Short mmCIF file of C-alpha atoms and ligand atoms in Angstrom, two decimals:
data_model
loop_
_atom_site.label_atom_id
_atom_site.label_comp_id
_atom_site.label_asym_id
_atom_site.label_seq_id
_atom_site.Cartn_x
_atom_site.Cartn_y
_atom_site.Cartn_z
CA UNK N 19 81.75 -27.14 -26.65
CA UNK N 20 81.35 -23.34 -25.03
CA UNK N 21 77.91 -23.21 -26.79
CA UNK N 22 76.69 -26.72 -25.64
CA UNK N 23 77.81 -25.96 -21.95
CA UNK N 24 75.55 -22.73 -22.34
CA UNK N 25 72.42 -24.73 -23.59
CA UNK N 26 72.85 -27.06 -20.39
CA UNK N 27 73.29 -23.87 -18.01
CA UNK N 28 70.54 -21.76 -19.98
CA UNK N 29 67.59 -23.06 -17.68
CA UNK N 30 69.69 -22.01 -13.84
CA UNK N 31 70.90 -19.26 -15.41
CA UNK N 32 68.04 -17.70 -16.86
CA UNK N 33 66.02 -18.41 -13.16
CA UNK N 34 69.05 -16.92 -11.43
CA UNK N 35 68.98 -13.56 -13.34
CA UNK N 36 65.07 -13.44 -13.64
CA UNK N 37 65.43 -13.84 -9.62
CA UNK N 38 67.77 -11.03 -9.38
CA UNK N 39 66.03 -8.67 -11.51
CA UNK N 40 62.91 -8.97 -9.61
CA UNK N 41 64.80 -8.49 -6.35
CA UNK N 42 66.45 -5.32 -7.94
CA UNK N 43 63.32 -4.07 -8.98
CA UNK N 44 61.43 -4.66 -5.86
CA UNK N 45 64.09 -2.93 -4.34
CA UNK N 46 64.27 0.17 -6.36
CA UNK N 47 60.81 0.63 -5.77
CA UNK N 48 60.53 0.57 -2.09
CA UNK N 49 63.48 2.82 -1.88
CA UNK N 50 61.57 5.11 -4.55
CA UNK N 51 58.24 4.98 -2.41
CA UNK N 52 60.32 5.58 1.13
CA UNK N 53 62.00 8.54 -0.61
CA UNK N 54 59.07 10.09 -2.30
CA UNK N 55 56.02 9.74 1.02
CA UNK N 56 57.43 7.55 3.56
CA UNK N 57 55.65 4.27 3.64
CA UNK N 58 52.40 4.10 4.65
CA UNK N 59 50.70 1.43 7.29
CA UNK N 60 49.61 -0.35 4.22
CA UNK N 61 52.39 -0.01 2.40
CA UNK N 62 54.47 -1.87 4.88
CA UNK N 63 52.42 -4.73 5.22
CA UNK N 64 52.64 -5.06 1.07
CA UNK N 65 56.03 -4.73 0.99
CA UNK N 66 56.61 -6.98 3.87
CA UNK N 67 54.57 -9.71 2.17
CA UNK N 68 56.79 -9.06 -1.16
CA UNK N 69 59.92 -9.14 0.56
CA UNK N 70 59.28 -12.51 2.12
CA UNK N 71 58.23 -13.78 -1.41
CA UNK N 72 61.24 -13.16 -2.70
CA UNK N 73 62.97 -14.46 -0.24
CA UNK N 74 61.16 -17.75 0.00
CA UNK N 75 61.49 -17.87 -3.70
CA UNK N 76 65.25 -17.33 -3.35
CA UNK N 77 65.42 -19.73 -0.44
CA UNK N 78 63.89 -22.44 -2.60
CA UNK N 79 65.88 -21.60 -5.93
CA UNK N 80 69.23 -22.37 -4.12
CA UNK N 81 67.84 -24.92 -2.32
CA UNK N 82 67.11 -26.66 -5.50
CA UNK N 83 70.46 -25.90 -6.80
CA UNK N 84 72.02 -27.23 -4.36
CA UNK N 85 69.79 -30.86 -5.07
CA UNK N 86 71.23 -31.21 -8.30
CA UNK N 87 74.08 -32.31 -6.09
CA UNK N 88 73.50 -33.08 -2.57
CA UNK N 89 70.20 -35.50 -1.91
CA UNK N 90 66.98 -34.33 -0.14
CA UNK N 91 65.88 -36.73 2.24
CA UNK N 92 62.27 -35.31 3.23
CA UNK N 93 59.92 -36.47 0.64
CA UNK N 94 57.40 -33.36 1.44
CA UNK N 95 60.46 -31.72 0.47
CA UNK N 96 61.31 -33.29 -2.82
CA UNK N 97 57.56 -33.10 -3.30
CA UNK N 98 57.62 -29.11 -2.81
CA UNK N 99 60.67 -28.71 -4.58
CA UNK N 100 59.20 -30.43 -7.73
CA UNK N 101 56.33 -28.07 -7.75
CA UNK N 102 58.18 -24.94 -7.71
CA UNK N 103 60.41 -25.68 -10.10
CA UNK N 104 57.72 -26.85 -13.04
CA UNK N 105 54.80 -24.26 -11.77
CA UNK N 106 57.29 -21.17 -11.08
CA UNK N 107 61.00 -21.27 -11.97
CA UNK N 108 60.31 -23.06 -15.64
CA UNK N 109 57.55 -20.23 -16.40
CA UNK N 110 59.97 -17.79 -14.88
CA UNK N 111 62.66 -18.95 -17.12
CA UNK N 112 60.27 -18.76 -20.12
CA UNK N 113 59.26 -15.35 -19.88
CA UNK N 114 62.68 -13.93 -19.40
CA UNK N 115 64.10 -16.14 -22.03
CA UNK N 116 62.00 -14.89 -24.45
CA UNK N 117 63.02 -11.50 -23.29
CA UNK N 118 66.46 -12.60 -24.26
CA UNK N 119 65.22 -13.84 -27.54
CA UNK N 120 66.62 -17.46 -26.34
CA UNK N 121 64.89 -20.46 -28.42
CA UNK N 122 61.99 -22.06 -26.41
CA UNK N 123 63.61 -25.63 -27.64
CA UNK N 124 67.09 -24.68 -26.00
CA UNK N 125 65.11 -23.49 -22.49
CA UNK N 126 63.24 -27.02 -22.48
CA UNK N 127 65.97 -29.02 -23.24
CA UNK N 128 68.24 -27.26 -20.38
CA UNK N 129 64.96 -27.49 -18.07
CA UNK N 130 65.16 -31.27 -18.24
CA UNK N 131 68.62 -31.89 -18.06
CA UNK N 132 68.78 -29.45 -15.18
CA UNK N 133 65.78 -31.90 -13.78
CA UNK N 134 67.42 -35.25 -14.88
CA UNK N 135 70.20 -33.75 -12.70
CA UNK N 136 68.13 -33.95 -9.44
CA UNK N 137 66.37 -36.87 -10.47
CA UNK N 138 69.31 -38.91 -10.34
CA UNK N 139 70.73 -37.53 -7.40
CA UNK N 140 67.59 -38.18 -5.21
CA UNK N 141 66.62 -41.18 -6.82
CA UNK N 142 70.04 -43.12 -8.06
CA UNK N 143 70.72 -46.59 -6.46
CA UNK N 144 67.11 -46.87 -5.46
CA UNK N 145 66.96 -50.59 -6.46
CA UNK N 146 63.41 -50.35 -7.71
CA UNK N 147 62.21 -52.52 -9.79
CA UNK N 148 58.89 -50.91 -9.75
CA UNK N 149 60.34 -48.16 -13.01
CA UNK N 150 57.98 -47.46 -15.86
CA UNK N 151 59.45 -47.17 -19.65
CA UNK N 152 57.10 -44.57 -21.28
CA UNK N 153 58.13 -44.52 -25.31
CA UNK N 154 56.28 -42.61 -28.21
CA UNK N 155 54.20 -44.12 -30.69
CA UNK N 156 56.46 -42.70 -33.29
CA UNK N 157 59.67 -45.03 -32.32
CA UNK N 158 57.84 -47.45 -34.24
CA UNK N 159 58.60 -48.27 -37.91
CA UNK N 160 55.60 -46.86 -40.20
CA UNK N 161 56.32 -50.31 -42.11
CA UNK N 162 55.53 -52.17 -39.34
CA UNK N 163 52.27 -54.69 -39.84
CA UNK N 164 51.57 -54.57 -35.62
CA UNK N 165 49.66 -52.26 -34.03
CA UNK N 166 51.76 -51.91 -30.72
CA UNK N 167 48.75 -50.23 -27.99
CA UNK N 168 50.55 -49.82 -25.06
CA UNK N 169 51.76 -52.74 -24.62
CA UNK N 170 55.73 -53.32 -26.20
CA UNK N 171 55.48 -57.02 -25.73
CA UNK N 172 52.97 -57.08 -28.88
CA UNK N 173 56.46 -55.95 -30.85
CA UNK N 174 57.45 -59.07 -32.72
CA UNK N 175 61.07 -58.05 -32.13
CA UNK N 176 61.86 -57.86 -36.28
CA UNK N 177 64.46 -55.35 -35.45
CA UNK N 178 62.78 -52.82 -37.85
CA UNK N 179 63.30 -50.34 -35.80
CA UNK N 180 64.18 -49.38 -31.71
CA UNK N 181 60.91 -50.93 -30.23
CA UNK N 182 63.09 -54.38 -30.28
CA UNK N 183 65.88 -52.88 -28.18
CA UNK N 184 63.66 -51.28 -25.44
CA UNK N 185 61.12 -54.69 -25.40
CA UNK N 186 64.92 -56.43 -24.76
CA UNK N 187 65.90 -53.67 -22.20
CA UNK N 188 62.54 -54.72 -20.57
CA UNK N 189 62.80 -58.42 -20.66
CA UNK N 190 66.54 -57.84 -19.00
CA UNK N 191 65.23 -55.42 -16.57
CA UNK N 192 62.00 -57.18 -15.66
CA UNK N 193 60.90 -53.23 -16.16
CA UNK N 194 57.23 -52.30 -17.04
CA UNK N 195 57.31 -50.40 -20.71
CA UNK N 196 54.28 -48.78 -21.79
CA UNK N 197 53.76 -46.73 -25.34
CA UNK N 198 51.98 -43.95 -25.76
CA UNK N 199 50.27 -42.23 -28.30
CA UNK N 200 50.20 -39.01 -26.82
CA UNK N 201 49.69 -36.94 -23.50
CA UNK N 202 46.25 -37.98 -21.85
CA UNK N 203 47.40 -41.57 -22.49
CA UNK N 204 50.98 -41.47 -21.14
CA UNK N 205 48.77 -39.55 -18.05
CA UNK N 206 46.80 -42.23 -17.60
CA UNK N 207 49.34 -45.26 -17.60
CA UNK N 208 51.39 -43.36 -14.85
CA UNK N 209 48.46 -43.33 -12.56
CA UNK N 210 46.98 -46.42 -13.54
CA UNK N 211 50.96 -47.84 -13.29
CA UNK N 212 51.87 -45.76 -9.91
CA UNK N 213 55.83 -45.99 -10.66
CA UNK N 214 58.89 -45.39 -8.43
CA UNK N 215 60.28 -43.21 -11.01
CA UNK N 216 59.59 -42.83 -14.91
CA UNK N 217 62.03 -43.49 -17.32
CA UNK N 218 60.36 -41.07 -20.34
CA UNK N 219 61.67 -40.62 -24.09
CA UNK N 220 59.96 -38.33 -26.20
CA UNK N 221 60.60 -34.52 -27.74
CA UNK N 222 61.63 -31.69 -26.10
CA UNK N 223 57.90 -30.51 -25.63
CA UNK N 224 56.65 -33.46 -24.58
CA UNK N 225 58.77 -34.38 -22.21
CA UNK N 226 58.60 -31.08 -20.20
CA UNK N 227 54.51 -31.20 -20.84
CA UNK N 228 55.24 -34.73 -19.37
CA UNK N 229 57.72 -33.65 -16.25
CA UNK N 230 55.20 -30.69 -15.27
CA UNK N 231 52.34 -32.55 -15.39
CA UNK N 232 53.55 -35.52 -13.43
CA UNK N 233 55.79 -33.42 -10.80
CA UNK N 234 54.31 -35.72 -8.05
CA UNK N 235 56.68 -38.11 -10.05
CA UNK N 236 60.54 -37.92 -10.20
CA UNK N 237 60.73 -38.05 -14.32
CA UNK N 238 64.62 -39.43 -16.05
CA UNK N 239 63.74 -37.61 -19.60
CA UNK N 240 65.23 -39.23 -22.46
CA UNK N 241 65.18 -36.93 -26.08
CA UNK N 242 64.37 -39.16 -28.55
CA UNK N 243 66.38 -38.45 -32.25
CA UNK N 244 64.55 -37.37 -34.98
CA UNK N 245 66.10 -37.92 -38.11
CA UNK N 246 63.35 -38.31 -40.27
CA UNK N 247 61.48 -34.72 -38.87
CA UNK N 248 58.90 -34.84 -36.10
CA UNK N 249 56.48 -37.47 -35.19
CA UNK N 250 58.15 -39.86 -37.47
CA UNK N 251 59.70 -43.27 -37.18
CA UNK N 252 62.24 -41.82 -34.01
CA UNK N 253 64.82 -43.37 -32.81
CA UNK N 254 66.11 -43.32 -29.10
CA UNK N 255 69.73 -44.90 -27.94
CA UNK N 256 69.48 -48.27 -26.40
CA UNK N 257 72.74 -47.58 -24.58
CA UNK N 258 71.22 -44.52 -23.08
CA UNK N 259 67.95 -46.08 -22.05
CA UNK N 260 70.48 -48.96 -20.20
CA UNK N 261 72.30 -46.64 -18.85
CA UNK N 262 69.39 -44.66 -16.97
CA UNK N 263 67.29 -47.44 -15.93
CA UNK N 264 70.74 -49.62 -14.24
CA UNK N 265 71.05 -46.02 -12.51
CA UNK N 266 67.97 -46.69 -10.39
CA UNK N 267 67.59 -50.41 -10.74
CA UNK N 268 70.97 -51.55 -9.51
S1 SF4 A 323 60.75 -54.13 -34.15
FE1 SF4 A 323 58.64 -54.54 -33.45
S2 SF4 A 323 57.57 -52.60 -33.69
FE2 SF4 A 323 59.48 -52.41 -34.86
S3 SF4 A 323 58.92 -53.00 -36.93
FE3 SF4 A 323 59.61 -54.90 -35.92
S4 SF4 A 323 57.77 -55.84 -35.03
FE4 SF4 A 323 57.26 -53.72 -35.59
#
């Protein structure tokens, strides 16, 4: 339980310390430099501009802390929010995780909770119907005769494997459900789609490759399960997939 509740807080907490070891740093060396020479003309305008990097990036790291509970209303906002956290606090978190010698699959998988958590709270009770369903190719049975491109409805609903459920979850939904085969396509049927929000089941590294890429987007990742090892006849909960589209549907 202890060890699971650290693999959701990994992603804030490795930010968090990576932000206050830069800060201490900075810090150290300005009071270094002052002690040594005095600062130069130059060297106050440099460590000016550092200072109020820092603090912006502080500013915006509680800021989105504090959006994994409270909504942001501004969509420039949201917007600016989304890009900071997939083009600086997730490559933050990666370098001083591996540091730490923390698993990059443990660091993703708390990154998209952690982003899950604001998705929900910005976007919940949206009453969209306007939601896109992006599944893998490999949720579909090997066995299977049909050659599902894209489009789920081609699934002859056999029950062979999970494709059935989600096609059902669509029907009930009235959702739009798109497969894809891998990370140019899934690109491409999000801007060819243009949806609300993005209801996304895939691996760990996919789905982050998918979150960062579409940050314009608010993303609901789903992991799929992989019993049978990567890339190979997956499986995703229906209940889960129910549960996260009636959050923004209803
Ligand atoms: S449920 Fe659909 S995709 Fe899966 S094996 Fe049956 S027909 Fe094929």
């Amino acid at each position: 339980m202890r060890k699971e509740y650290f693999s959701i807080i990994k992603f804030p907490v490795l930010v968090s310390f990576s932000l206050l070891i830069i800060t201490l740093i900075f810090f150290f060396i300005v009071l270094g430099s002052y002690h040594r020479l005095g600062l130069s003309v130059w060297g106050n305008v440099l460590y000016t501009i550092l200072f109020m990097v820092i603090v912006i990036l502080i500013g915006t790291w509680i800021l989105a802390l504090v959006s994994t509970h409270k909504k942001i209303k501004p969509l420039w906002l949201r917007h600016y929010l989304s890009w900071m956290l997939v083009n600086i606090y997730y490559p933050l978190a990666r370098v001083f995780g591996r540091i730490c010698f923390q698993k990059m699959d443990t660091i993703q998988e708390s990154f998209l909770y952690f982003n899950n958590e604001i998705v929900v709270t910005n976007y919940q009770g949206m009453h969209s119907s306007n939601l896109l369903l992006l599944l893998p190719h490999c949720l579909q049975s090997s066995n299977c005769k049909i050659r599902i491109n894209n489009n789920i409805v081609e699934c002859q609903e056999c029950g062979g494997c999970d494709m059935a459920k989600m096609k059902a979850l669509t029907k009930d939904y009235q959702i739009k459900t798109a497969v894809a085969s891998g990370g140019s396509l899934a690109r491409k049927l999000v801007n060819d789609t243009h949806p609300d929000i993005i209801i996304a089941v895939a691996c760990n590294r996919d789905l982050t490759e998918g979150v960062r890429e579409s940050w314009r987007y608010p993303v609901y990742a789903v992991l799929n399960e992989r019993p049978k090892g990567p890339c190979f006849e997956t499986t995703v909960s229906p209940a889960v997939i129910d549960f996260a589209i009636h959050k923004f549907v209803q």
